[in-house]
XYZ file of C-alpha atoms in Angstrom:
639
model
C 116.693 247.855 109.592
C 116.077 244.259 110.652
C 119.074 243.046 108.671
C 121.325 245.649 110.235
C 120.140 244.916 113.761
C 120.337 241.143 113.363
C 123.806 241.198 111.829
C 125.047 243.631 114.472
C 123.606 241.500 117.276
C 125.104 238.352 115.765
C 128.511 240.010 115.502
C 128.341 241.235 119.087
C 127.247 237.837 120.404
C 129.994 236.084 118.465
C 132.578 238.566 119.736
C 131.338 238.188 123.332
C 131.462 234.405 123.149
C 134.952 234.488 121.662
C 136.190 236.840 124.369
C 134.530 234.727 127.093
C 136.080 231.506 125.801
C 139.473 233.191 125.607
C 139.135 234.630 129.120
C 137.972 231.297 130.592
C 140.908 229.558 128.953
C 143.399 232.063 130.380
C 141.596 232.033 133.737
C 141.740 228.236 133.924
C 145.429 228.189 133.016
C 146.278 230.851 135.590
C 144.114 229.156 138.218
C 145.798 225.798 137.555
C 149.206 227.441 137.922
C 148.071 229.043 141.168
C 146.865 225.734 142.668
C 150.043 224.032 141.471
C 152.130 226.690 143.205
C 150.120 226.198 146.370
C 150.746 222.443 146.136
C 154.509 222.955 145.709
C 154.605 225.283 148.697
C 152.743 222.732 150.856
C 155.067 220.001 149.561
C 158.159 221.952 150.623
C 156.587 222.815 153.946
C 155.431 219.335 154.801
C 158.468 217.426 153.519
C 160.206 217.528 157.026
C 156.964 216.493 158.656
C 156.753 213.440 156.448
C 160.476 212.741 156.847
C 160.323 212.890 160.634
C 156.733 211.699 160.951
C 155.579 214.929 162.532
C 151.783 214.694 162.147
C 151.022 217.931 163.972
C 153.296 219.919 161.737
C 151.697 218.370 158.748
C 148.203 219.328 159.968
C 149.274 222.913 160.655
C 150.633 223.281 157.184
C 147.457 221.858 155.662
C 145.177 224.096 157.746
C 147.132 227.089 156.543
C 145.350 226.577 153.229
C 142.171 227.924 154.784
C 143.305 231.321 153.622
C 142.595 230.243 150.037
C 138.794 229.930 149.773
C 139.067 228.057 146.499
C 140.779 225.034 148.116
C 138.173 222.698 149.550
C 140.268 219.686 150.600
C 143.994 219.124 151.243
C 145.710 215.838 152.172
C 149.139 214.222 152.544
C 149.841 210.653 151.446
C 152.708 208.306 152.258
C 154.716 206.802 149.427
C 152.548 203.694 149.496
C 149.470 205.879 148.766
C 147.840 205.712 152.225
C 146.359 208.815 153.771
C 148.659 210.496 156.297
C 146.913 213.813 157.131
C 143.903 215.692 155.683
C 142.079 218.992 155.898
C 138.490 219.386 154.644
C 136.277 222.451 154.718
C 132.911 221.866 156.400
C 130.287 220.400 154.082
C 132.831 219.188 151.544
C 133.550 215.506 150.764
C 136.602 213.874 152.376
C 139.696 213.129 150.313
C 140.146 209.620 148.942
C 141.558 207.102 151.428
C 144.232 205.980 149.007
C 145.805 207.322 145.822
C 148.569 206.268 143.540
C 151.780 208.119 144.407
C 154.228 208.724 141.579
C 156.990 211.151 140.748
C 154.745 212.722 138.061
C 152.208 215.443 138.752
C 148.636 214.194 138.404
C 145.762 216.625 137.692
C 142.159 216.271 136.502
C 139.060 218.510 136.197
C 135.521 217.311 136.737
C 132.569 219.679 136.873
C 133.649 222.775 138.837
C 136.372 220.898 140.742
C 140.121 220.610 140.114
C 142.132 217.765 141.666
C 145.949 217.843 141.840
C 148.404 215.248 143.266
C 151.958 216.628 143.449
C 154.904 214.364 144.600
C 156.937 215.342 147.686
C 160.675 214.633 147.269
C 163.722 215.401 149.337
C 167.231 214.577 148.265
C 165.933 212.394 145.450
C 163.815 210.385 147.838
C 160.009 210.148 147.313
C 158.488 211.033 150.683
C 154.820 210.986 149.593
C 152.351 213.256 147.785
C 150.236 216.320 148.475
C 146.607 216.198 147.296
C 144.536 219.350 146.676
C 140.929 219.623 145.513
C 139.813 223.169 144.639
C 136.631 224.693 143.230
C 136.844 227.413 140.632
C 133.520 229.230 140.136
C 133.382 229.250 136.293
C 129.563 229.755 136.162
C 129.749 233.008 138.088
C 132.484 234.127 135.753
C 130.287 233.104 132.743
C 127.322 235.010 134.204
C 129.497 238.038 134.624
C 130.644 237.847 131.037
C 127.027 237.339 129.845
C 125.918 240.411 131.786
C 128.732 242.473 130.423
C 128.104 241.191 126.851
C 124.374 241.897 127.182
C 124.932 245.444 128.307
C 127.477 246.046 125.573
C 125.160 244.456 122.934
C 122.176 246.557 123.979
C 124.236 249.710 123.894
C 125.623 248.685 120.499
C 122.141 247.906 119.108
C 120.823 251.192 120.405
C 123.688 252.968 118.699
C 123.031 250.977 115.484
C 119.330 251.854 115.675
C 120.137 255.545 116.020
C 122.571 255.396 113.131
C 120.219 253.336 110.881
C 117.339 255.701 111.611
C 119.431 258.594 110.480
C 120.441 256.671 107.351
C 116.924 255.320 106.655
C 115.661 258.549 105.144
C 118.395 258.632 102.589
C 119.059 254.955 101.881
C 116.731 252.340 103.287
C 113.435 254.151 102.671
C 114.028 254.594 98.899
C 115.351 251.064 98.722
C 112.265 249.851 100.609
C 110.045 251.775 98.208
C 111.884 250.138 95.288
C 111.391 246.703 96.892
C 107.677 247.343 97.540
C 107.049 248.524 93.979
C 108.983 245.533 92.642
C 106.874 243.203 94.827
C 103.610 244.753 93.541
C 104.832 244.563 89.940
C 105.718 240.881 90.337
C 102.381 240.054 91.950
C 100.042 242.179 89.842
C 102.003 242.503 86.560
C 101.184 246.235 86.744
C 104.111 248.001 85.122
C 102.529 251.426 85.524
C 103.644 251.632 89.185
C 106.551 253.996 90.039
C 108.745 254.749 93.078
C 107.815 258.152 94.565
C 110.916 258.530 96.795
C 113.546 260.420 94.851
C 116.535 261.679 96.897
C 119.253 263.677 95.218
C 122.198 261.361 95.898
C 123.279 258.066 94.339
C 120.140 256.391 95.740
C 118.096 258.930 93.778
C 119.927 257.851 90.622
C 119.034 254.237 91.499
C 115.367 255.196 91.926
C 115.367 257.026 88.590
C 117.062 254.072 86.920
C 114.491 251.697 88.414
C 111.584 253.894 87.243
C 113.173 254.144 83.805
C 113.506 250.381 83.707
C 109.799 250.089 84.551
C 108.987 252.536 81.732
C 110.944 250.426 79.283
C 109.432 247.179 80.604
C 105.942 248.672 80.399
C 106.376 249.801 76.808
C 107.845 246.462 75.787
C 105.169 244.586 77.700
C 102.436 246.583 75.970
C 104.037 245.900 72.616
C 104.415 242.228 73.505
C 100.771 242.008 74.620
C 99.633 243.610 71.373
C 101.842 241.221 69.453
C 100.533 238.265 71.479
C 96.949 239.383 70.899
C 97.617 239.636 67.172
C 99.308 236.237 67.206
C 96.440 234.684 69.171
C 93.947 236.147 66.720
C 95.996 234.822 63.836
C 96.221 231.432 65.556
C 92.437 231.408 65.996
C 91.969 232.321 62.344
C 94.389 229.611 61.300
C 92.791 227.075 63.618
C 89.376 227.981 62.234
C 90.770 227.706 58.711
C 92.362 224.358 59.549
C 89.125 223.136 61.095
C 87.194 224.363 58.071
C 89.740 222.752 55.766
C 89.534 219.503 57.712
C 85.738 219.647 57.628
C 85.832 220.439 53.924
C 88.217 217.524 53.417
C 85.884 215.223 55.312
C 82.944 216.521 53.307
C 84.933 216.127 50.107
C 85.848 212.567 51.021
C 82.221 211.839 51.877
C 81.116 213.464 48.625
C 83.713 211.534 46.646
C 82.644 208.305 48.318
C 79.008 209.152 47.617
C 79.907 209.948 43.992
C 81.829 206.698 43.657
C 78.925 204.814 45.181
C 76.482 206.665 42.937
C 78.701 205.962 39.937
C 78.757 202.260 40.771
C 75.000 202.271 41.223
C 74.612 204.219 37.984
C 76.663 201.629 36.110
C 74.690 198.833 37.721
C 71.465 200.672 36.936
C 72.376 201.213 33.279
C 73.335 197.559 32.919
C 70.085 196.522 34.609
C 68.078 198.991 32.512
C 69.607 197.670 29.302
C 68.827 194.137 30.437
C 65.249 194.999 31.407
C 64.576 196.832 28.145
C 66.081 194.073 26.024
C 64.028 191.384 27.718
C 60.672 192.587 26.310
C 62.146 193.259 22.860
C 62.886 189.599 22.189
C 59.281 188.354 22.639
C 57.945 191.440 20.816
C 60.213 190.749 17.850
C 59.205 187.069 17.867
C 55.528 187.966 18.119
C 55.826 190.439 15.207
C 57.577 187.777 13.137
C 54.787 185.357 13.992
C 52.128 187.881 12.881
C 53.949 188.248 9.529
C 53.832 184.533 8.814
C 51.082 183.639 6.288
C 50.654 180.233 7.908
C 49.746 181.673 11.309
C 46.139 181.087 12.253
C 43.949 183.489 14.246
C 44.673 181.813 17.595
C 48.424 182.227 17.132
C 47.984 185.780 15.900
C 45.971 186.581 19.042
C 48.695 185.004 21.140
C 51.255 187.221 19.432
C 49.139 190.308 20.044
C 48.812 189.356 23.726
C 52.591 188.925 23.988
C 53.201 192.344 22.452
C 50.616 193.952 24.747
C 52.137 192.429 27.892
C 55.713 193.309 27.005
C 54.821 196.863 25.973
C 52.964 197.261 29.265
C 56.045 196.018 31.111
C 58.282 198.527 29.332
C 55.790 201.294 30.034
C 55.769 200.418 33.738
C 59.572 200.563 33.864
C 59.602 203.979 32.228
C 56.762 205.224 34.443
C 58.687 204.176 37.557
C 61.750 206.041 36.344
C 59.739 209.165 35.624
C 57.932 208.956 38.981
C 61.191 208.638 40.909
C 62.679 211.550 38.992
C 59.656 213.730 39.752
C 59.724 212.784 43.435
C 63.457 213.507 43.679
C 62.977 216.971 42.179
C 59.758 217.608 44.156
C 57.627 217.851 41.019
C 55.229 214.957 41.512
C 51.812 216.229 42.512
C 49.307 214.006 44.268
C 45.733 213.836 43.006
C 43.913 213.030 46.211
C 40.463 211.539 46.191
C 38.214 209.487 48.447
C 38.726 205.718 48.408
C 37.905 203.000 50.882
C 40.777 200.972 52.305
C 39.468 197.660 50.960
C 39.387 199.007 47.381
C 42.897 200.426 47.729
C 44.268 197.118 49.007
C 42.315 195.188 46.364
C 43.838 197.313 43.592
C 47.356 196.698 44.900
C 46.733 192.965 45.258
C 45.302 192.816 41.735
C 48.490 194.391 40.369
C 50.783 191.946 42.196
C 48.504 188.899 41.824
C 50.026 187.499 38.573
C 53.517 187.220 40.091
C 52.165 185.898 43.415
C 50.170 183.192 41.631
C 53.059 182.375 39.282
C 55.286 181.563 42.262
C 52.497 179.762 44.127
C 52.684 182.037 47.173
C 49.952 182.123 49.814
C 48.654 185.675 50.270
C 46.764 186.548 53.467
C 45.031 189.912 53.818
C 44.024 191.159 57.287
C 41.892 194.330 57.326
C 39.949 196.026 60.129
C 36.313 194.905 60.494
C 34.886 198.427 60.174
C 34.976 200.189 56.782
C 37.725 202.816 56.507
C 37.680 205.609 53.971
C 40.875 207.485 53.018
C 41.688 210.839 51.420
C 44.805 209.920 49.403
C 46.020 209.607 45.851
C 44.489 206.178 45.093
C 46.780 205.483 42.130
C 50.040 206.411 43.895
C 49.301 204.776 47.243
C 48.081 201.616 45.519
C 51.271 201.705 43.439
C 53.420 201.885 46.606
C 51.558 198.992 48.240
C 51.717 196.942 45.024
C 55.496 197.487 44.876
C 55.860 196.049 48.377
C 53.737 193.029 47.459
C 55.689 192.527 44.222
C 59.001 192.717 46.092
C 57.777 190.165 48.621
C 56.788 187.835 45.787
C 60.077 188.340 43.903
C 62.387 187.617 46.804
C 60.553 184.651 48.301
C 61.076 181.064 47.190
C 58.086 179.407 45.485
C 55.383 178.399 47.933
C 56.166 181.209 50.360
C 53.712 183.126 52.526
C 52.890 186.838 52.253
C 50.759 188.655 54.835
C 49.286 192.103 54.248
C 47.973 193.652 57.468
C 46.169 196.976 57.994
C 45.584 198.412 61.472
C 44.038 201.733 62.502
C 45.140 203.490 65.687
C 44.222 206.869 67.078
C 47.141 208.645 65.444
C 48.014 206.618 62.350
C 47.069 203.970 59.795
C 49.581 201.130 59.455
C 49.962 198.931 56.356
C 52.545 196.155 56.678
C 53.691 193.479 54.226
C 55.449 190.489 55.795
C 57.047 187.675 53.809
C 59.016 184.486 54.384
C 61.651 185.370 51.805
C 65.403 185.845 51.819
C 65.354 188.588 54.487
C 67.817 191.426 54.991
C 71.043 191.789 56.910
C 71.525 194.632 59.397
C 73.959 196.290 56.919
C 71.434 196.216 54.043
C 68.459 197.749 55.906
C 69.736 201.393 56.005
C 70.348 201.409 52.207
C 67.379 199.387 51.006
C 65.332 202.535 50.221
C 68.156 204.233 48.265
C 67.946 204.736 44.500
C 69.246 201.810 42.411
C 70.018 199.851 45.574
C 69.794 196.067 45.231
C 70.824 193.517 47.834
C 73.615 191.315 46.468
C 72.100 188.137 47.857
C 68.799 188.960 46.144
C 70.025 189.430 42.587
C 69.878 185.759 41.656
C 66.299 185.512 43.009
C 64.836 188.678 41.543
C 62.340 188.661 38.700
C 63.836 191.736 37.046
C 63.771 195.369 38.080
C 65.864 198.509 38.262
C 66.356 198.784 42.000
C 64.070 201.817 42.252
C 60.887 200.181 43.565
C 61.517 200.782 47.264
C 62.876 204.284 46.612
C 59.617 205.000 44.767
C 57.615 203.571 47.681
C 59.377 205.840 50.163
C 58.888 208.900 47.958
C 55.182 208.268 47.461
C 54.568 207.581 51.156
C 56.500 210.710 52.216
C 54.370 212.788 49.831
C 51.335 211.535 51.801
C 52.984 212.684 55.051
C 53.838 209.152 56.144
C 56.897 206.972 56.682
C 58.039 203.551 55.554
C 60.492 201.279 57.334
C 62.006 197.829 56.897
C 62.691 195.164 59.482
C 64.237 191.713 59.279
C 65.512 189.197 61.793
C 68.371 188.384 59.408
C 69.232 186.755 56.119
C 66.901 183.890 55.315
C 64.327 184.873 57.958
C 61.952 186.982 55.929
C 61.308 190.709 56.135
C 58.550 193.160 56.992
C 57.906 196.518 55.298
C 55.605 198.901 57.143
C 53.853 202.015 55.797
C 52.597 204.480 58.412
C 50.100 207.151 57.309
C 49.009 210.039 59.555
C 45.502 210.092 60.995
C 44.727 213.062 58.724
C 44.596 210.648 55.755
C 41.652 208.757 57.301
C 38.121 210.052 56.552
C 35.385 208.423 58.607
C 32.205 207.340 56.903
C 29.637 210.081 56.611
C 32.209 212.845 56.211
C 31.605 213.200 52.464
C 28.705 215.226 51.116
C 25.997 213.824 48.895
C 27.275 215.943 46.048
C 30.710 214.312 46.355
C 29.168 210.846 46.419
C 27.151 211.654 43.292
C 30.242 212.731 41.334
C 30.937 209.149 40.342
C 27.778 208.738 38.262
C 28.475 207.715 34.744
C 27.211 209.645 31.676
C 27.367 208.786 28.067
C 30.617 209.954 26.534
C 30.191 212.137 23.390
C 32.784 212.064 20.631
C 34.650 214.778 18.671
C 37.017 215.186 15.713
C 40.719 214.643 16.442
C 43.913 215.420 14.472
C 46.908 213.217 15.344
C 50.357 214.449 14.297
C 53.546 212.390 14.818
C 56.594 211.838 12.597
C 56.617 208.231 13.871
C 54.098 206.792 11.441
C 53.494 203.599 13.378
C 52.762 205.522 16.555
C 50.421 207.977 14.814
C 48.575 205.388 12.737
C 48.145 202.880 15.597
C 46.804 205.578 17.951
C 44.481 206.871 15.250
C 43.147 203.368 14.678
C 42.400 202.922 18.400
C 40.566 206.253 18.652
C 38.679 205.683 15.440
C 37.428 202.327 16.750
C 36.228 204.210 19.869
C 33.992 206.449 17.747
C 36.163 209.521 17.180
C 36.523 211.254 13.829
C 40.225 210.980 12.986
C 42.713 212.905 10.812
C 46.367 211.828 10.640
C 49.531 213.456 9.283
C 53.269 213.114 9.937
C 54.842 216.590 9.734
C 54.437 220.008 11.302
C 53.706 222.081 8.191
C 51.373 219.398 6.822
C 49.579 219.349 10.192
C 49.073 223.133 10.191
C 47.598 223.073 6.670
C 45.328 220.119 7.469
C 44.182 221.735 10.719
C 43.241 224.985 8.972
C 41.267 223.021 6.420
C 39.497 220.514 8.690
C 39.384 222.590 11.913
C 39.348 219.578 14.299
C 38.052 219.895 17.861
C 41.221 218.391 19.383
C 44.836 218.008 18.246
C 47.334 215.468 19.558
C 50.759 216.860 18.560
C 54.210 215.354 18.774
C 56.764 218.001 19.897
C 59.931 216.953 18.114
C 59.115 216.966 14.384
C 61.302 217.999 11.412
C 60.528 221.272 9.665
C 58.163 222.671 12.284
C 58.013 221.600 15.918
C 54.832 220.924 17.842
C 55.401 224.189 19.793
C 55.258 226.212 16.577
C 52.171 224.377 15.320
C 50.416 225.058 18.641
C 51.248 228.787 18.525
C 49.893 229.089 14.973
C 46.676 227.262 15.861
C 46.107 229.411 18.959
C 46.415 232.459 16.691
C 43.445 231.256 14.621
C 39.907 232.146 15.723
C 38.712 228.571 15.542
C 41.889 227.323 17.332
C 41.397 229.311 20.508
C 38.824 226.800 21.782
C 40.490 223.656 20.394
C 41.979 221.065 22.784
C 45.773 220.796 22.311
C 47.543 217.764 23.789
C 51.365 217.485 23.640
C 52.758 213.965 23.250
C 56.529 213.683 23.739
C 59.279 211.685 25.299
C 60.381 214.721 27.342
C 58.606 215.027 30.701
C 60.689 217.453 32.736
C 59.139 220.427 34.482
C 60.789 222.808 32.035
C 59.279 220.830 29.123
C 55.801 221.082 30.645
C 56.148 224.808 31.249
C 57.328 225.316 27.685
C 54.385 223.355 26.245
C 51.963 225.332 28.442
C 53.522 228.591 27.184
C 53.061 227.426 23.601
C 49.296 226.937 24.205
C 48.986 223.235 25.014
C 46.273 222.148 27.467
C 47.903 218.859 28.477
C 51.375 217.333 28.377
C 51.612 213.527 28.051
C 54.840 211.535 27.986
C 55.413 208.589 25.669
C 54.339 205.860 25.630
C 50.859 207.349 25.988
C 48.253 205.343 27.848
C 45.265 205.170 25.406
C 42.814 205.172 28.308
C 44.305 208.422 29.683
C 44.120 210.067 26.267
C 40.532 208.937 25.703
C 39.619 210.248 29.167
C 40.913 213.723 28.262
C 39.095 213.665 24.931
C 35.875 212.457 26.563
C 36.049 215.223 29.226
C 36.574 217.821 26.517
C 33.726 216.499 24.372
C 31.385 216.313 27.367
C 32.124 219.820 28.645
C 32.086 221.386 25.196
C 35.141 223.443 26.001
C 38.807 223.042 26.748
C 39.552 221.302 29.985
C 41.636 223.053 32.649
C 45.320 222.935 31.972
C 47.214 220.165 33.723
C-alpha cells in the first residue's frame, strides 16, 4: 500500500511540475510577445512626436499604457539615449535617466520584472527608443498550479487508496503474509511456519508454492541438522581419539625416554656392580694364597684372615643393599620397630661410617638435643639410612673435610641433617639424586666405590617410617646437606614404656641344641658347621638332599639348616618329608638360599620352613635363631 501510494504521489508530482514548467515557459513566451507588440505599437504612435518634438503627444501615447496593468513604467529616449518622456505607475521606480539606443531590440528579465528597449525608426532614420518595464506575476501562477496539482494529487491518491484496498484482499494481503512468514523464518530459523492466506487465484498458487518450499526447506534442514549433529559427534570422537593418541604418544615418548635412561643406568649399574664385586675378590684370592704358603707365620695368617673377613663383609653389605632396595621397591620390606634412644641410634650410625671418616681425616661434629629422646623405629634400618648419609658425606669430601650431624626436635617432627664440605650438587642433579643407580658425573672420580643405590635406599627406609628426606646444595664445590624428617609419632618420651618392656632386655644363658647343616657347597656347609660347633652346638653335616633325609631320620636333630637348590632332592622336598615325621613336627627348619623374593619365602613357608635366610648368611643371625629355639624349647614363630 505504501509503495503504491508513494509511487503514485511521485508520478503525480512529477507530472504537475512538468506541466507547470511547460505552462510557465509558454506563458513567458506569450507574455514577452505581448509586451513586444505593445512596444511596437507605442513606437509607431510616438514616432511623429519624436520627429516633430511633440512632447504632449508623446506623453498621451505613454499614458495610454495604463490600460495594461502589467506595464509599470514606459519611457521614450532620444537617439543619444537621453530621456525624452516617461510614465510611471505610483509606487514604482522611475525609468533609467539614460540608456543605450541601438537598432536592435534589447530585453532582459530580473526577478518578476521584464525590461524591453525597442528602437523607433521612420524612413530608415533612428528617431529614438521606447522603454517598457512590466511585471508578470509568475508566483501567483505557480501557486495556482500548486493548488490545482495538490487537488488533483489528493483525488488521485484517494482513488489509488480505494483501488488498492479492493486489491489488498486478493493480492497484497497474501503477499504481506508471505513476507511476514519469510521475515520470521529468517529471524528465528523456524521452518515450521506457514502462510494461512490461501486465495484461489494465481496468488493462491504462489502461497502454496511458498508453503511447499518451506516444507522442503524444513525437511532438508532437519536432515542437515541430523547430519551436522552426527558429524559433530564424530568430530568430537575423533578429537578425543586424537587427544588420546597424542597423550599416548607423549606417554610413550616419556616411557621410552625413561626406559632408555633406565637402560643406561642399568648398564652403568652392571659395570659398577662387576667392578665392586671384583674388587674384594683380588684381596681374598691373595689372602687365600698367603694362607696356603708354608712359610707364612701366624701373624701373616691372621692378617690374611682379617682381609678375607673385611672383604666378605663388604660383599655382603653390597648384596644386602641390593636386596633391601628391591624389597622396598616392591613394598615387601617390613620394619621391626623397637624402642631406642636417639643417642644410641646416632652412635650406631657413626660407628658404621667411622672407618671411612677416619681414613680420610674428616672432622665429624655431632649436635644432639640436651634432653634424652627415645624413638619407636626400626633401629637397624634407620641407623642404616643415617650411616649411608654419613658414608656419602665422607666419600664425596676431600681429605680433611668437615661433617656435621645435627638432630633437632620440634613439636611436629624430628629432624636429622648431615652437612658436609664436599663437592656439592648442581641444581640439575638434586631432583635425580635419590633415583636408583643415580650417580653424579662429577662425583665418580671421588667416590670410594658403590652402586649408586645408597640414597635410594635411604629414601625408601625413611618413607617406610612415615618421613621424608631431601637434599640441598648451594652449588658444585660448596658442600651439601641431606635432611631426614621423621613424624612426631616416632618419638616416645621417657616414661612411656612399661617396666615389663624395660625388663625384656635382660640377658639369660643361651642353651644349645643339635643342628644338621645341609648344603651342596661343601665349603659353605663345613665352614658354618665349624663356627656353630665352636659355639657349643652339636653338629651334623651332609651335602645332598637324600643323604640329609637319611641322616635326619637317624640322628633326629633339633634344628636343620637346609640349602634349597640341591641335586637329587631339593630343600623343599626334604622339609616336607621331615614335617611328615612325628619327631620332625617340632624341629626348627631354616632355609638358606640365594633366592630372597616374596614368592620364594612363601614357597619355603608352604614347604614347612620356619625361617628363610638369604646367602651369605650372617652367623650371628643364625645363632640368634638357634638360641631362641633352644631357649623356648619349641619352634619359634615363622618369619
